[in-house]
JSON list of C-alpha atoms in Angstrom, two decimals:
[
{"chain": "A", "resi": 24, "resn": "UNK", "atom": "CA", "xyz": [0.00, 0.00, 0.00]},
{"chain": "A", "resi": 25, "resn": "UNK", "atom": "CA", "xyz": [1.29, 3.18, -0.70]},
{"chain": "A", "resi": 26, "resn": "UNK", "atom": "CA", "xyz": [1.21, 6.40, 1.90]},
{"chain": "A", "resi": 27, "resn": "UNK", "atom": "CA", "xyz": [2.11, 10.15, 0.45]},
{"chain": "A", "resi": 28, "resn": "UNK", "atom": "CA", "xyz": [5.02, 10.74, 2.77]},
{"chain": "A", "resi": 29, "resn": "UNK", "atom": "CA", "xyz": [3.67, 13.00, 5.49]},
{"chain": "A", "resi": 30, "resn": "UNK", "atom": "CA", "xyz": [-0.21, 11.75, 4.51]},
{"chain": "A", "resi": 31, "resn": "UNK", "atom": "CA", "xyz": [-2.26, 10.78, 7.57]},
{"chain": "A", "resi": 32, "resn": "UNK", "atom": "CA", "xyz": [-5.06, 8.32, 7.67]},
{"chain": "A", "resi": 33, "resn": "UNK", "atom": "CA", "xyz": [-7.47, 8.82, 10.87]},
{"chain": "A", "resi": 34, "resn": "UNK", "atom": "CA", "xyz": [-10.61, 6.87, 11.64]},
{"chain": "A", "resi": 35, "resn": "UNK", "atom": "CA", "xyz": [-11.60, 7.49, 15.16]},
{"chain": "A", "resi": 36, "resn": "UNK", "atom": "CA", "xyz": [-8.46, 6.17, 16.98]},
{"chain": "A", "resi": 37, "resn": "UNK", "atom": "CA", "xyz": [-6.15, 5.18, 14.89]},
{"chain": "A", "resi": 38, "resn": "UNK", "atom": "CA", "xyz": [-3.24, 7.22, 12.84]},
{"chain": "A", "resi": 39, "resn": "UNK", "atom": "CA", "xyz": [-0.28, 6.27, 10.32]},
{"chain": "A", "resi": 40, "resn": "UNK", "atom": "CA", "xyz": [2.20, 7.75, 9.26]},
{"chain": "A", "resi": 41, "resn": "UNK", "atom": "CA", "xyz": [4.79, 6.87, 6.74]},
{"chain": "A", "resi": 42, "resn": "UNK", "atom": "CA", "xyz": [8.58, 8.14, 6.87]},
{"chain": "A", "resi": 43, "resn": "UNK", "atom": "CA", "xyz": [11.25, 5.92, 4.66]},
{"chain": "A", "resi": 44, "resn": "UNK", "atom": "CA", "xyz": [11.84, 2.96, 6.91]},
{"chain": "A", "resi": 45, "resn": "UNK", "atom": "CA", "xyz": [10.04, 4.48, 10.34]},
{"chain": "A", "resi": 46, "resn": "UNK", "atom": "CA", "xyz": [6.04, 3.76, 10.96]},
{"chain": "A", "resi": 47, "resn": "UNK", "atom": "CA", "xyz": [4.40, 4.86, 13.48]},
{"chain": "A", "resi": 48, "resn": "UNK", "atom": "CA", "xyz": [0.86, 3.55, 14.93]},
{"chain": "A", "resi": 49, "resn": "UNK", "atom": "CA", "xyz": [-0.26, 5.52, 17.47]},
{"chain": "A", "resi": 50, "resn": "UNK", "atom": "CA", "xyz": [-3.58, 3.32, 19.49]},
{"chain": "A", "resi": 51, "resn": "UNK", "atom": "CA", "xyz": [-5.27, 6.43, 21.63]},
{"chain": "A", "resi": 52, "resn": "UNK", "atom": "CA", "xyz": [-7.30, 5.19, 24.44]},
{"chain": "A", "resi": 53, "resn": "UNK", "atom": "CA", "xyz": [-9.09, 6.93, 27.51]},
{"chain": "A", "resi": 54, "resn": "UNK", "atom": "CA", "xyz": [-5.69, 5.90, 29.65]},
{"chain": "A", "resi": 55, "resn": "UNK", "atom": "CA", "xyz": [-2.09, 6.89, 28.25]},
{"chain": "A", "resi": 56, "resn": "UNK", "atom": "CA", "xyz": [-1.55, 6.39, 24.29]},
{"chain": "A", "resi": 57, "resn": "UNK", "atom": "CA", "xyz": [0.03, 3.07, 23.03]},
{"chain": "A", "resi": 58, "resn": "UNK", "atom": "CA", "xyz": [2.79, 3.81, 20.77]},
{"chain": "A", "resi": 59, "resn": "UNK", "atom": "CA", "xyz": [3.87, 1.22, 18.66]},
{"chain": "A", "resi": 60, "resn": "UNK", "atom": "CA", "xyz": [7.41, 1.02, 16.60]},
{"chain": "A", "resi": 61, "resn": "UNK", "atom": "CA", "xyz": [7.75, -0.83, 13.33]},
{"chain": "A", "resi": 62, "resn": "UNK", "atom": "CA", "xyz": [11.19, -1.03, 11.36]},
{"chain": "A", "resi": 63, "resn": "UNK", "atom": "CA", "xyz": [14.18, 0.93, 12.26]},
{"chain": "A", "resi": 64, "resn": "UNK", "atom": "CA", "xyz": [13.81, 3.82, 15.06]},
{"chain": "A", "resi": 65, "resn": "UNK", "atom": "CA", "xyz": [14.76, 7.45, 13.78]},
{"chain": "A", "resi": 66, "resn": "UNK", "atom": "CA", "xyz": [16.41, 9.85, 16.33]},
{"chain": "A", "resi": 67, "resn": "UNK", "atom": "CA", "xyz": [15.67, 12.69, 15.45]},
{"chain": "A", "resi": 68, "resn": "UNK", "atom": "CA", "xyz": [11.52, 11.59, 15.04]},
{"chain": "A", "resi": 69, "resn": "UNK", "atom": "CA", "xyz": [12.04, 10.43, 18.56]},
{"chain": "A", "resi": 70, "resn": "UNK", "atom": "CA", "xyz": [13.31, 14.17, 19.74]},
{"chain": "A", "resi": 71, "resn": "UNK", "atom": "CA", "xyz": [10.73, 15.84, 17.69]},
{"chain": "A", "resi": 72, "resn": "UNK", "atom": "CA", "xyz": [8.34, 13.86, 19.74]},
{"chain": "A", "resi": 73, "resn": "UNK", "atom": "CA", "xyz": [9.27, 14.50, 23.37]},
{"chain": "A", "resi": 74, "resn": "UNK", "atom": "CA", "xyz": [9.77, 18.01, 22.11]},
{"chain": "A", "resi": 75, "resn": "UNK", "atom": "CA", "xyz": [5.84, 17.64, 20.95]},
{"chain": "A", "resi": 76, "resn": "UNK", "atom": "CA", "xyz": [5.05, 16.12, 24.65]},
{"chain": "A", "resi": 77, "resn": "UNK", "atom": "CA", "xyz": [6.70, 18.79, 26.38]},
{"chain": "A", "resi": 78, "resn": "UNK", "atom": "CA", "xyz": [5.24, 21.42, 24.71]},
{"chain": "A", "resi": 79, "resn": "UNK", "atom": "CA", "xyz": [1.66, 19.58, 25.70]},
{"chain": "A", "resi": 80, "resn": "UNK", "atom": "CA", "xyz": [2.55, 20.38, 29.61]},
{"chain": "A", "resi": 81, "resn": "UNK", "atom": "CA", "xyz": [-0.91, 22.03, 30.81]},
{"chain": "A", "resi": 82, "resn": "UNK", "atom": "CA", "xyz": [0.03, 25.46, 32.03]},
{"chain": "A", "resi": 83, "resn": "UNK", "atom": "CA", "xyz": [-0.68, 26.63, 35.77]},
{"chain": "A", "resi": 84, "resn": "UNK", "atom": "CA", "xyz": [-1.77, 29.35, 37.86]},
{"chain": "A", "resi": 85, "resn": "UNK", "atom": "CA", "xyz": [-1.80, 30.27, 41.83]},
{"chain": "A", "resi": 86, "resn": "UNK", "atom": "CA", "xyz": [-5.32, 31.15, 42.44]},
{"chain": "A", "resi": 87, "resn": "UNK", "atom": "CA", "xyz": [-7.62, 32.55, 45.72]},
{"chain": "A", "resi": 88, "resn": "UNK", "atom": "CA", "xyz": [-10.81, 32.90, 46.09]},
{"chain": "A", "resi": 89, "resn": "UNK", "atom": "CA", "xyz": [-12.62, 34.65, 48.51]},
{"chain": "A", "resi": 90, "resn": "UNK", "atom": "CA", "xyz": [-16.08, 36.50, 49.91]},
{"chain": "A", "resi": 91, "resn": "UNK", "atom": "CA", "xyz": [-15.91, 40.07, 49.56]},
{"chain": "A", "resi": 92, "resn": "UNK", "atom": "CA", "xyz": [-18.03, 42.01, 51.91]},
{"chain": "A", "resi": 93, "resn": "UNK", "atom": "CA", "xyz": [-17.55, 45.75, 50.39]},
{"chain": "A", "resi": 94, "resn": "UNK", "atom": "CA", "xyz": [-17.19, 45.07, 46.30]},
{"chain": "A", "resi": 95, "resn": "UNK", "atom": "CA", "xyz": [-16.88, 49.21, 45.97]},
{"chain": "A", "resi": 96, "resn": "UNK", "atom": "CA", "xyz": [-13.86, 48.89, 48.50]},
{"chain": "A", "resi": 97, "resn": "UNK", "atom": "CA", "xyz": [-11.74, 46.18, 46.98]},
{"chain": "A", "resi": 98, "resn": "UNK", "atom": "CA", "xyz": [-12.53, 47.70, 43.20]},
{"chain": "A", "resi": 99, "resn": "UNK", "atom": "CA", "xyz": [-10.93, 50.80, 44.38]},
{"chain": "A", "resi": 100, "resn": "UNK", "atom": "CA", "xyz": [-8.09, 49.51, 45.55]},
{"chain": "A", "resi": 101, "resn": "UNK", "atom": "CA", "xyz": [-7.87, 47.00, 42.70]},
{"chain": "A", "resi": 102, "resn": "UNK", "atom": "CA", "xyz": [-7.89, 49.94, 40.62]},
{"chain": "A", "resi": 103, "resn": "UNK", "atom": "CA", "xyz": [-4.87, 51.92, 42.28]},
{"chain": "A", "resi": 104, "resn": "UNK", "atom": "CA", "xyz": [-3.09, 49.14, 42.06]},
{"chain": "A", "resi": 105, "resn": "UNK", "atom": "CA", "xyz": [-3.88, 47.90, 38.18]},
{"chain": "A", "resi": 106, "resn": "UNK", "atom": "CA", "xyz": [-3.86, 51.60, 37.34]},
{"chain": "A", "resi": 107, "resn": "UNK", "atom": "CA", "xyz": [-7.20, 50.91, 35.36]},
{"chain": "A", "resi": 108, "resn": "UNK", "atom": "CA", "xyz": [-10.80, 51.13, 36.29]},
{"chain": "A", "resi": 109, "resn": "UNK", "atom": "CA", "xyz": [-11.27, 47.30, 35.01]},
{"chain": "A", "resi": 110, "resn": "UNK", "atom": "CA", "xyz": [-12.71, 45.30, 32.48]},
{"chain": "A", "resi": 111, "resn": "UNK", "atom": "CA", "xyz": [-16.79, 44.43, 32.51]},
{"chain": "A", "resi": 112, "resn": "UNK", "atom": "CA", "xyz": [-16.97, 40.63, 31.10]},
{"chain": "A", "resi": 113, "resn": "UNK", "atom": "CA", "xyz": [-20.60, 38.63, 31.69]},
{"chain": "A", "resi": 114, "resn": "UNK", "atom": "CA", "xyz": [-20.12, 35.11, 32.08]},
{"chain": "A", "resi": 115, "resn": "UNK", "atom": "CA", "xyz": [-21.95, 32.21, 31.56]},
{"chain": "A", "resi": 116, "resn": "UNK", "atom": "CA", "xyz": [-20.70, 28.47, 32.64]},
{"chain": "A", "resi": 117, "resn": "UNK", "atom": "CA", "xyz": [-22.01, 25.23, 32.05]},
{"chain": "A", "resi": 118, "resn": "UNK", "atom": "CA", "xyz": [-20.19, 22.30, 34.27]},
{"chain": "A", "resi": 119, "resn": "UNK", "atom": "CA", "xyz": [-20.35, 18.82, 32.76]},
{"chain": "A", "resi": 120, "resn": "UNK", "atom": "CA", "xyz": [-20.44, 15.67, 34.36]},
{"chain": "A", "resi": 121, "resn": "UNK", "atom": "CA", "xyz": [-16.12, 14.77, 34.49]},
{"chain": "A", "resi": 122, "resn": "UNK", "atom": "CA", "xyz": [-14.71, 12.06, 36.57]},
{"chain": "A", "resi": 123, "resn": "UNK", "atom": "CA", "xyz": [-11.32, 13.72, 37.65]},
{"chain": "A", "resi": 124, "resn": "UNK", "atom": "CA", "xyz": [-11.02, 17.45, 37.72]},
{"chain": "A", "resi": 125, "resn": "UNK", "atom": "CA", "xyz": [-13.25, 19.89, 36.30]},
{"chain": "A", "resi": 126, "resn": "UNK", "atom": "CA", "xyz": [-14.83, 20.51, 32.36]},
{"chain": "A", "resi": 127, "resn": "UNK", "atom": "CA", "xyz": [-16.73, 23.83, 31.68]},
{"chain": "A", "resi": 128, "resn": "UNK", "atom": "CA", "xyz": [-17.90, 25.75, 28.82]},
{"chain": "A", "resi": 129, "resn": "UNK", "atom": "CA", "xyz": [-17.65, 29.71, 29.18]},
{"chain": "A", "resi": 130, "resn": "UNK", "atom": "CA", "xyz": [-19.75, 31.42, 27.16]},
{"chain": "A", "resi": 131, "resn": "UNK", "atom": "CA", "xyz": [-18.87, 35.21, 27.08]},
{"chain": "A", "resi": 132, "resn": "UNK", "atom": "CA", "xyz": [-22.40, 35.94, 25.75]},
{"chain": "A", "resi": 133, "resn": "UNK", "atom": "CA", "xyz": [-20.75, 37.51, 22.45]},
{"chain": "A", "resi": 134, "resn": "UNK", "atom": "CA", "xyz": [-20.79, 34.73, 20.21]},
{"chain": "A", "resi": 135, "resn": "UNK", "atom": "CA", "xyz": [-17.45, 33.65, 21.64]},
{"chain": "A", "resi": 136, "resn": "UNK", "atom": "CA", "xyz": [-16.76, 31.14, 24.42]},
{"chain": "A", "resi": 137, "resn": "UNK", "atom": "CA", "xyz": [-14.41, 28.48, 25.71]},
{"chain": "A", "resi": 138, "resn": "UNK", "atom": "CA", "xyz": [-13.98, 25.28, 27.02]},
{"chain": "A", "resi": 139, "resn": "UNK", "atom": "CA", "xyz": [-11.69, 24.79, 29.76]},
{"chain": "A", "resi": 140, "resn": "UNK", "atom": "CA", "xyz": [-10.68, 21.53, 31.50]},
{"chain": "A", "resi": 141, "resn": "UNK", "atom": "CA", "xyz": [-8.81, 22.29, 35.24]},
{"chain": "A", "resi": 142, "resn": "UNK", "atom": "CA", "xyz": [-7.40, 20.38, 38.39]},
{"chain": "A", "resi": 143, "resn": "UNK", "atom": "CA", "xyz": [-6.80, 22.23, 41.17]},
{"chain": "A", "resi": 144, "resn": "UNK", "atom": "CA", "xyz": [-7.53, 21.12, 45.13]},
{"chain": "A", "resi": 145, "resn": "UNK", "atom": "CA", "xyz": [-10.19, 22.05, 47.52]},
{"chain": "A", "resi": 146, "resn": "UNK", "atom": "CA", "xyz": [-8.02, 24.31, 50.15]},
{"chain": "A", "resi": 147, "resn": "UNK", "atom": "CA", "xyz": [-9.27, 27.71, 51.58]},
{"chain": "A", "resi": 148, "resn": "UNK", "atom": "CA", "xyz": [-5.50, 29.10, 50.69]},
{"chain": "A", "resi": 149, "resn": "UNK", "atom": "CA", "xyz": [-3.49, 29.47, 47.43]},
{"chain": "A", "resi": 150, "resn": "UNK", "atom": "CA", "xyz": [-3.61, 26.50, 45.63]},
{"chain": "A", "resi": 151, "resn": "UNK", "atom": "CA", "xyz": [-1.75, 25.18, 42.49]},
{"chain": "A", "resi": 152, "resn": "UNK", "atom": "CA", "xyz": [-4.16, 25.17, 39.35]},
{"chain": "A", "resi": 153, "resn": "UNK", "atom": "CA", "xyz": [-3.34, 23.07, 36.05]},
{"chain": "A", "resi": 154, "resn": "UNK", "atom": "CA", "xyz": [-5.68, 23.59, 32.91]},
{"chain": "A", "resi": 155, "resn": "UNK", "atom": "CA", "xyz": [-6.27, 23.41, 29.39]},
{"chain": "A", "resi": 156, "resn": "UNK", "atom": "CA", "xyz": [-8.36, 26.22, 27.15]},
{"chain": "A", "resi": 157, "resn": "UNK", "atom": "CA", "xyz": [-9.69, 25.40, 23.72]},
{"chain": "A", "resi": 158, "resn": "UNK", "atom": "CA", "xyz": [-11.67, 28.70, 22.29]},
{"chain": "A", "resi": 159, "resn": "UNK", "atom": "CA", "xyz": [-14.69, 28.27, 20.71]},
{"chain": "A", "resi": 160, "resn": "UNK", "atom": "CA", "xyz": [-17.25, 30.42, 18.18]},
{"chain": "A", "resi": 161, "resn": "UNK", "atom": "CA", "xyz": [-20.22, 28.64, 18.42]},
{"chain": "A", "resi": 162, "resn": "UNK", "atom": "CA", "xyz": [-20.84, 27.69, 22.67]},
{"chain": "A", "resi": 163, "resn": "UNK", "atom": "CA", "xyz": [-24.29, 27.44, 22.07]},
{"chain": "A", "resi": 164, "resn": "UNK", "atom": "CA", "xyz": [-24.28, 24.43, 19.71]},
{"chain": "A", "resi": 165, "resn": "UNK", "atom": "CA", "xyz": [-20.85, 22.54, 21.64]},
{"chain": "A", "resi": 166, "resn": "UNK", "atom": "CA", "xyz": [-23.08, 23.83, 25.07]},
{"chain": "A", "resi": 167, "resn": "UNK", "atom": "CA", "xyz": [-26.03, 21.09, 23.12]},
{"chain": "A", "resi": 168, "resn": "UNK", "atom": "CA", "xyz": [-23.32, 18.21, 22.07]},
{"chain": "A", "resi": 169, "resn": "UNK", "atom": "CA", "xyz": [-21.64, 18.21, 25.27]},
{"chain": "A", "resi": 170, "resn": "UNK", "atom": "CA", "xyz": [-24.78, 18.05, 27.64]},
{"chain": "A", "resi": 171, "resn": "UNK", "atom": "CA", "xyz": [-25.90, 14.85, 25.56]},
{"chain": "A", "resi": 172, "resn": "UNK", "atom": "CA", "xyz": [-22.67, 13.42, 25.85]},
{"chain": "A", "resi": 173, "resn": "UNK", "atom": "CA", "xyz": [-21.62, 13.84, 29.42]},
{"chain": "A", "resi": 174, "resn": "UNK", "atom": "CA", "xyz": [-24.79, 15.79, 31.17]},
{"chain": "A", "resi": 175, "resn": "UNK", "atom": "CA", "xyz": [-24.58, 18.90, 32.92]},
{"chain": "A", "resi": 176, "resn": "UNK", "atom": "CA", "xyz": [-23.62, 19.13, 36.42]},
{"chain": "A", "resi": 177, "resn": "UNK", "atom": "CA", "xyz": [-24.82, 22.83, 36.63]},
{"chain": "A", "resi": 178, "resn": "UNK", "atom": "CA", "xyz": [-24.40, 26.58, 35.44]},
{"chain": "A", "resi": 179, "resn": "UNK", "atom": "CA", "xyz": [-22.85, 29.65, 36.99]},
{"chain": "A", "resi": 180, "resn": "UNK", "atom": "CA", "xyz": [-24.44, 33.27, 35.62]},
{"chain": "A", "resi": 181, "resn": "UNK", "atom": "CA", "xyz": [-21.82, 36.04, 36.71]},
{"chain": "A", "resi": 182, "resn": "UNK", "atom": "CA", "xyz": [-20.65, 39.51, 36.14]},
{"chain": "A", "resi": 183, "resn": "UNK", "atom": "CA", "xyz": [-17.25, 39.89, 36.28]},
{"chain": "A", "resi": 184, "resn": "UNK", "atom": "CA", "xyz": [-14.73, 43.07, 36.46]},
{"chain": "A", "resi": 185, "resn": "UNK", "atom": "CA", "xyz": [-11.03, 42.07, 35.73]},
{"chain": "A", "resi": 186, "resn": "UNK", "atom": "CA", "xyz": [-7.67, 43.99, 36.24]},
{"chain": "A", "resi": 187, "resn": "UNK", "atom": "CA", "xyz": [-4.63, 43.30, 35.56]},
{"chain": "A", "resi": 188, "resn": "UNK", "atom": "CA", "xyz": [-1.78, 43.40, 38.58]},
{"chain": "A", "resi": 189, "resn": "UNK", "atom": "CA", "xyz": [1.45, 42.26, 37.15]},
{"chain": "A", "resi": 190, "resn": "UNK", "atom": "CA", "xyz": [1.59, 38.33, 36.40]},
{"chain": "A", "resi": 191, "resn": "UNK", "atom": "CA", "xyz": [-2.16, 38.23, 38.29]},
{"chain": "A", "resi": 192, "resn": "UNK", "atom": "CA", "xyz": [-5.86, 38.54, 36.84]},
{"chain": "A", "resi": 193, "resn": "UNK", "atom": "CA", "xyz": [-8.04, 40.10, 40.11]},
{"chain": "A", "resi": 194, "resn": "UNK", "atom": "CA", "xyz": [-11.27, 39.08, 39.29]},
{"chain": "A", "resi": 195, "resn": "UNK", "atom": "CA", "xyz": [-14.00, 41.16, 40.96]},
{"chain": "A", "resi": 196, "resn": "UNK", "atom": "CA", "xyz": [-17.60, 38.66, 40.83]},
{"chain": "A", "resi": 197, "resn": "UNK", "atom": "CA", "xyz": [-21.23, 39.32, 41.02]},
{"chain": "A", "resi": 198, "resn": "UNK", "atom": "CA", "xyz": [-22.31, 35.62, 41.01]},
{"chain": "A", "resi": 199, "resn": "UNK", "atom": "CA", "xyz": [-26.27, 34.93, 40.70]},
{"chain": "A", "resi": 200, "resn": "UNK", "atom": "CA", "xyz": [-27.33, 33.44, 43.76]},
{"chain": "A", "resi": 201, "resn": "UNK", "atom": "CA", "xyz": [-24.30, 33.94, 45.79]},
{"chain": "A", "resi": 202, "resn": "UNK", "atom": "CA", "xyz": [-23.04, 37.33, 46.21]},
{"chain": "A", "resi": 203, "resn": "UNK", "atom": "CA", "xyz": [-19.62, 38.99, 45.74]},
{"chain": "A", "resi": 204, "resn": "UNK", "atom": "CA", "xyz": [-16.53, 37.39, 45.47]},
{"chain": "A", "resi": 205, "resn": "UNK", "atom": "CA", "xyz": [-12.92, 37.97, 44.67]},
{"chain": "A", "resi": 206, "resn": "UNK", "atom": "CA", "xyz": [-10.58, 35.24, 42.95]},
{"chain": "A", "resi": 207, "resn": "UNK", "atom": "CA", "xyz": [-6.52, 36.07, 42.78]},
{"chain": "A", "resi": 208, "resn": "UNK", "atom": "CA", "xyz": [-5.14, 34.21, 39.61]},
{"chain": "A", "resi": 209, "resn": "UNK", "atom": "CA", "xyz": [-1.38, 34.12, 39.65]},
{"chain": "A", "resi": 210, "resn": "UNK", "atom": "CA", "xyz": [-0.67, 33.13, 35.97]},
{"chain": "A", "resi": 211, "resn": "UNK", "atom": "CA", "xyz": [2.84, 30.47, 36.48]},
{"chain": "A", "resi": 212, "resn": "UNK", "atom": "CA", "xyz": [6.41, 32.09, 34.76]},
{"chain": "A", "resi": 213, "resn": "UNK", "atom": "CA", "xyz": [8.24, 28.25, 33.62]},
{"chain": "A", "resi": 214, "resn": "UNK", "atom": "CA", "xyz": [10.63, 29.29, 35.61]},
{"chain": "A", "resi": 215, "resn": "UNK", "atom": "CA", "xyz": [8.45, 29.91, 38.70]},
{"chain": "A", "resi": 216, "resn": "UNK", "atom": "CA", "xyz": [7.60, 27.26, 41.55]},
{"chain": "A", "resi": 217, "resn": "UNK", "atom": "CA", "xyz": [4.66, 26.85, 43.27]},
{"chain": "A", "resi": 218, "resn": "UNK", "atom": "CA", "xyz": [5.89, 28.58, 46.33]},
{"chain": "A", "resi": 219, "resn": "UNK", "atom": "CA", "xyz": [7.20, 31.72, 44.25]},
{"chain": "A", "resi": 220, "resn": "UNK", "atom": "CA", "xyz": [3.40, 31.66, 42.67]},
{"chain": "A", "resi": 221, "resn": "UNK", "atom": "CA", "xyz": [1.88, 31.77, 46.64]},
{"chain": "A", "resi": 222, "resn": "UNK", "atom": "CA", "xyz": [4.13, 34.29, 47.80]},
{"chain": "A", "resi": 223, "resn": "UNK", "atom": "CA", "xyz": [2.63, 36.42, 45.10]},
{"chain": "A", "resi": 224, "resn": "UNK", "atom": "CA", "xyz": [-0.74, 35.79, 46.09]},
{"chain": "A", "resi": 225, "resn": "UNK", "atom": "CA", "xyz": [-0.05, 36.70, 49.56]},
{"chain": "A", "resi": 226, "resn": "UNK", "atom": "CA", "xyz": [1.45, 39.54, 49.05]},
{"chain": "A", "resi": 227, "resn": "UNK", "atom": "CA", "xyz": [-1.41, 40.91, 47.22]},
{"chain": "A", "resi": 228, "resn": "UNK", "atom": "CA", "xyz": [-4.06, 39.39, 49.43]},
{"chain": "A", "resi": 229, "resn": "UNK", "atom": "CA", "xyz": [-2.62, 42.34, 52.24]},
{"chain": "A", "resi": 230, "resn": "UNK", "atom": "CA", "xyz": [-2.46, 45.08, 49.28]},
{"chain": "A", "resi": 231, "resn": "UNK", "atom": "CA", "xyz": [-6.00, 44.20, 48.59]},
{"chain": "A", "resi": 232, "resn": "UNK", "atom": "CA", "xyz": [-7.54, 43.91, 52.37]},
{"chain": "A", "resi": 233, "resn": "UNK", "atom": "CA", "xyz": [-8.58, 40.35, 51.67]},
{"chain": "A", "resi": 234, "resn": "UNK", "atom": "CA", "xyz": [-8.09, 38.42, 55.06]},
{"chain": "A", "resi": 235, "resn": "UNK", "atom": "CA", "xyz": [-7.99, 34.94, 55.75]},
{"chain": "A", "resi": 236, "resn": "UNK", "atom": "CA", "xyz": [-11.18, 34.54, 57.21]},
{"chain": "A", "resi": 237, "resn": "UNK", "atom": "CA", "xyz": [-13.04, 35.49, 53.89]},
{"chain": "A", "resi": 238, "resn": "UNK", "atom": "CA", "xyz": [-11.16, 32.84, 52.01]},
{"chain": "A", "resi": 239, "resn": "UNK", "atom": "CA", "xyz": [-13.29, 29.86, 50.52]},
{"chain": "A", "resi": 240, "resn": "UNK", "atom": "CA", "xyz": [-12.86, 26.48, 49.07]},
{"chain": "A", "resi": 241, "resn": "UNK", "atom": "CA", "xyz": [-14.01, 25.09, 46.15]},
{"chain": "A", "resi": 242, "resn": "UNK", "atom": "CA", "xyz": [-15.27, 26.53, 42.74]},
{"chain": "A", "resi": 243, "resn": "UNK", "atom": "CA", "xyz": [-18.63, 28.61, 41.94]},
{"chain": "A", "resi": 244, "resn": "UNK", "atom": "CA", "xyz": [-20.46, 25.31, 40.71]},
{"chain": "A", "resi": 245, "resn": "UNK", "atom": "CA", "xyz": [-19.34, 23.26, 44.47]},
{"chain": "A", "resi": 246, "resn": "UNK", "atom": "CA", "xyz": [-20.60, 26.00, 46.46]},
{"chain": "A", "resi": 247, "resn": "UNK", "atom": "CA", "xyz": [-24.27, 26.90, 44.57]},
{"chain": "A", "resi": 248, "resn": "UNK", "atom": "CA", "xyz": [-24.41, 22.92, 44.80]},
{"chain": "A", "resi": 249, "resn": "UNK", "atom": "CA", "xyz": [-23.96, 22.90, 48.49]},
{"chain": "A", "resi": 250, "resn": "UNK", "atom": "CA", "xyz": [-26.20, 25.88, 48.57]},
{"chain": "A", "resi": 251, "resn": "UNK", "atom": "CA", "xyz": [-24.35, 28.84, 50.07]}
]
């Protein structure tokens, strides 16, 4: 049988691909991929594909969250300290049924949206966050495919005022059904740890007045569910 030389057959879960003596059959399954070697192995394939996995590492951020009792407060001195009076952004998300970590669809209520996919623990104090964004033009009709597939766990309506703080995104909420809130996302340098990422967030927790007392675990969707 013969393959163009960088031509690609795919039929649900299964790819080939032809290079002089290398093939390579990659099985992907719901657990890690299978990767199967035929003929003789070529170095510099096998680079260009740890290079590939690498470059797949999800990305990370330090985040907070917590209740905010004065919202005209903490925007003013979000504002001094962003230099800006914010950005307005409505919000709508749609959880989906996931068995490890989180899968939501935002729709920004413009015709634009995204899906996200996110890990993070349930602590009341900075806490690492891993995820993975795909953007999206059409939420409405991937909103209908995905309920189908996985069903919806539930929706959070919000208004939200960002600013910008260095390396963090100070989100300022107005979520239906649950007040005001504040969430601290410390967006991860490579060269960063986790602790460098917290120390951050601290430090701007005290700039901002947010104490520890007003911190909260858990996302939007956990605490409507347990219904705060």
């Amino acid at each position: 049988m013969w393959f163009p030389r960088h031509s690609a057959l795919l039929c649900g879960q299964f790819g080939v691909f032809s290079r002089r003596v290398v093939a390579v059959v990659i099985r992907r399954r719901c657990s890690a991929p299978e990767v199967v070697f035929r003929g003789k192995i070529n170095t510099r394939d096998t680079q260009q594909q740890q290079r590939h996995t690498e470059s797949r590492v999800m990305p990370s951020n330090v985040e907070i969250k917590a209740k905010v009792s004065d919202p005209t407060l903490f925007a003013e001195k979000a504002a001094k300290l962003s230099q800006s009076e914010g950005t307005i952004i409505g919000q709508h998300d749609t959880f989906f049924n996931c068995r490890q970590g989180r899968l939501k669809l935002r729709d920004f209520m413009n015709e634009a949206g995204q899906l996200i996919f996110y890990e993070r623990p349930d602590t009341d104090g900075p806490k690492l966050s891993r995820y993975s964004i795909s953007p999206t033009s059409d939420p409405s009709s991937l909103r209908a495919v995905l309920s189908d597939a996985l069903g919806v766990k539930g929706e959070v309506r919000k208004e939200r005022r960002l600013f910008l703080i260095g390396q963090t995104r100070v989100h300022l909420d107005t979520v239906e059904g649950l007040g005001n809130y504040m969430e601290l996302e410390v967006v991860m340098r490579p060269e960063q740890t986790v602790e460098d990422g917290q120390k951050v967030a601290e430090d701007l927790m005290e700039k901002l007045g947010v104490s520890k007392e007003s911190l909260v675990m858990g996302a939007y969707m956990d605490l409507i569910l347990k219904g705060h």
